[in-house]
Coordinates of C-alpha atoms in Angstrom, one line a residue:
X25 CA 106.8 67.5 144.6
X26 CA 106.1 70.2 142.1
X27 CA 106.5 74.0 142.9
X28 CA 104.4 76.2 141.2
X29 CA 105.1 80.0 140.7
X30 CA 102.6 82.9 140.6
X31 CA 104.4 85.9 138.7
X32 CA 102.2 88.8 139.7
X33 CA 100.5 91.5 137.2
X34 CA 102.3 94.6 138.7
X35 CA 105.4 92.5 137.4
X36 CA 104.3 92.0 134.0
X37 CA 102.8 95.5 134.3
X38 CA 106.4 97.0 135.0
X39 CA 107.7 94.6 132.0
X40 CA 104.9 96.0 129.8
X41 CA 105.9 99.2 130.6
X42 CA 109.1 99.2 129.3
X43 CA 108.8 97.3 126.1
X44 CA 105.7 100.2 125.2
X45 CA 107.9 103.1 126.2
X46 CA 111.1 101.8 124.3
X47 CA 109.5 101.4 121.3
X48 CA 110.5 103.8 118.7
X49 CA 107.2 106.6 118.1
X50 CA 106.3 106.2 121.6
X51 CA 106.9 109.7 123.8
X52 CA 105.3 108.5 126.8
X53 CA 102.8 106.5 128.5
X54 CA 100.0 108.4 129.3
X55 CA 96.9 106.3 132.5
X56 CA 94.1 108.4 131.6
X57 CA 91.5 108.4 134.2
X58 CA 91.3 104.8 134.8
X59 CA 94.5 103.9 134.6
X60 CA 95.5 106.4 136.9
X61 CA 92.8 104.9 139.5
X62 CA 94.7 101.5 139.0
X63 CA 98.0 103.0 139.1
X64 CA 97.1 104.7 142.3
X65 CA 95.7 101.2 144.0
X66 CA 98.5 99.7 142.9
X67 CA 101.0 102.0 144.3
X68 CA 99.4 102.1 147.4
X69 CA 98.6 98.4 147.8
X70 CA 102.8 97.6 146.9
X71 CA 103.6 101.1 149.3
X72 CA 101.8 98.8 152.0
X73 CA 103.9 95.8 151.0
X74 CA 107.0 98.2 151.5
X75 CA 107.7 97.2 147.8
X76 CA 108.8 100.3 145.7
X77 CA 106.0 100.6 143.0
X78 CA 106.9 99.8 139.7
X79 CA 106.7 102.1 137.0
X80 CA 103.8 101.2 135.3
X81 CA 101.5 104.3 134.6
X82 CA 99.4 103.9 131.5
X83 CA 99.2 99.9 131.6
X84 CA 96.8 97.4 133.0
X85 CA 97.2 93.8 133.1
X86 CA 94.8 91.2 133.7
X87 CA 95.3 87.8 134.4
X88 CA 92.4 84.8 133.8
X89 CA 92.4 81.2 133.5
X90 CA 96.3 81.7 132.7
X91 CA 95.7 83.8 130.1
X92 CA 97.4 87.2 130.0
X93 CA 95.5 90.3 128.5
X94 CA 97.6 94.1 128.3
X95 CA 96.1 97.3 128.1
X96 CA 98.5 100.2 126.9
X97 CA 97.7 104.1 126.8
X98 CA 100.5 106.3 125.2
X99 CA 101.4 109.4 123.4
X100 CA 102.8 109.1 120.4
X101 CA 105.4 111.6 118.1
X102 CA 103.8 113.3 115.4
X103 CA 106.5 112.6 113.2
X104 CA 105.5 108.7 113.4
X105 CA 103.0 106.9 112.1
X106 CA 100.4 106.1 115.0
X107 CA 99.0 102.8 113.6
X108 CA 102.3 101.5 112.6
X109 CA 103.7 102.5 116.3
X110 CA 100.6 100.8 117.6
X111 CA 101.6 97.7 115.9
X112 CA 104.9 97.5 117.0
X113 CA 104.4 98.3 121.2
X114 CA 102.1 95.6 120.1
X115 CA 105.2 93.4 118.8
X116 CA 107.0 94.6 121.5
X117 CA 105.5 93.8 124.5
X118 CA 104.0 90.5 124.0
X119 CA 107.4 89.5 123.1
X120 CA 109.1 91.6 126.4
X121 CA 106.4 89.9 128.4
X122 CA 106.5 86.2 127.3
X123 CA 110.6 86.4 127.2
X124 CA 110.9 88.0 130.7
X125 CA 108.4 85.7 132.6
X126 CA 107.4 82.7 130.8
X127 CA 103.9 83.8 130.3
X128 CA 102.1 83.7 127.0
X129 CA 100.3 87.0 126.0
X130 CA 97.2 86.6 124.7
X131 CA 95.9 90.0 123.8
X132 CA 97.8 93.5 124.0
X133 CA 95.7 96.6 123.4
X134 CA 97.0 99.8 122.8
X135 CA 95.4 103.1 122.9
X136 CA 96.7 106.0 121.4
X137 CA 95.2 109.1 123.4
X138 CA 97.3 111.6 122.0
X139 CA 99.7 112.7 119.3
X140 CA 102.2 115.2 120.2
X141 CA 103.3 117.5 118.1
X142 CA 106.6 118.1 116.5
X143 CA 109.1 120.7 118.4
X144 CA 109.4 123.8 116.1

């Protein structure tokens, strides 16, 4: 008898989540419209649950066929380099991801929607 195990995308959501926002450069995560109407059904659908929501605003995770594809949005510091900040949430969260749940990332994209500037 084998058991099988479903981890479910709000999980590797929330795991997402906190490699991107970690990761040096990054100042926050940042939904923009459609993440913030998946954010919202998410809430609501893990509120329902009575599961507290997991901080996931700004990233999107789909699941097919077993393979795992992330979508990031985030503000970056101006003081950073935005490609080379993309490239490591990038790094970081396929790694986060795989290490925390077993599950092989396939794809992470990251969006950069804005880049703050530095305080005066």
């Amino acid at each position: 008898m084998s058991a099988e195990y479903v981890i479910a995308d709000p999980v590797v959501a929330g795991v997402a989540a906190r490699a991107a926002i970690t990761t040096p450069g990054v100042v926050r995560l940042e939904p923009g419209l459609r993440g913030l109407v998946t954010a919202w059904t998410r809430a609501a659908r893990q509120r329902w649950k009575g599961l507290d929501p997991a901080p996931a605003d700004g990233v999107r995770v789909r699941t097919t066929d077993g393979r795992v594809r992330v979508e990031i949005d985030l503000v970056t510091a101006a003081a950073d380099q935005a490609a080379a900040v993309g490239r490591a949430v990038q790094r970081a969260v396929g790694r986060s991801v795989t290490e925390q749940t077993g599950l092989v990332v396939d794809e992470v994209s990251v969006s950069i929607l804005d880049i703050e500037p530095a305080p005066r």
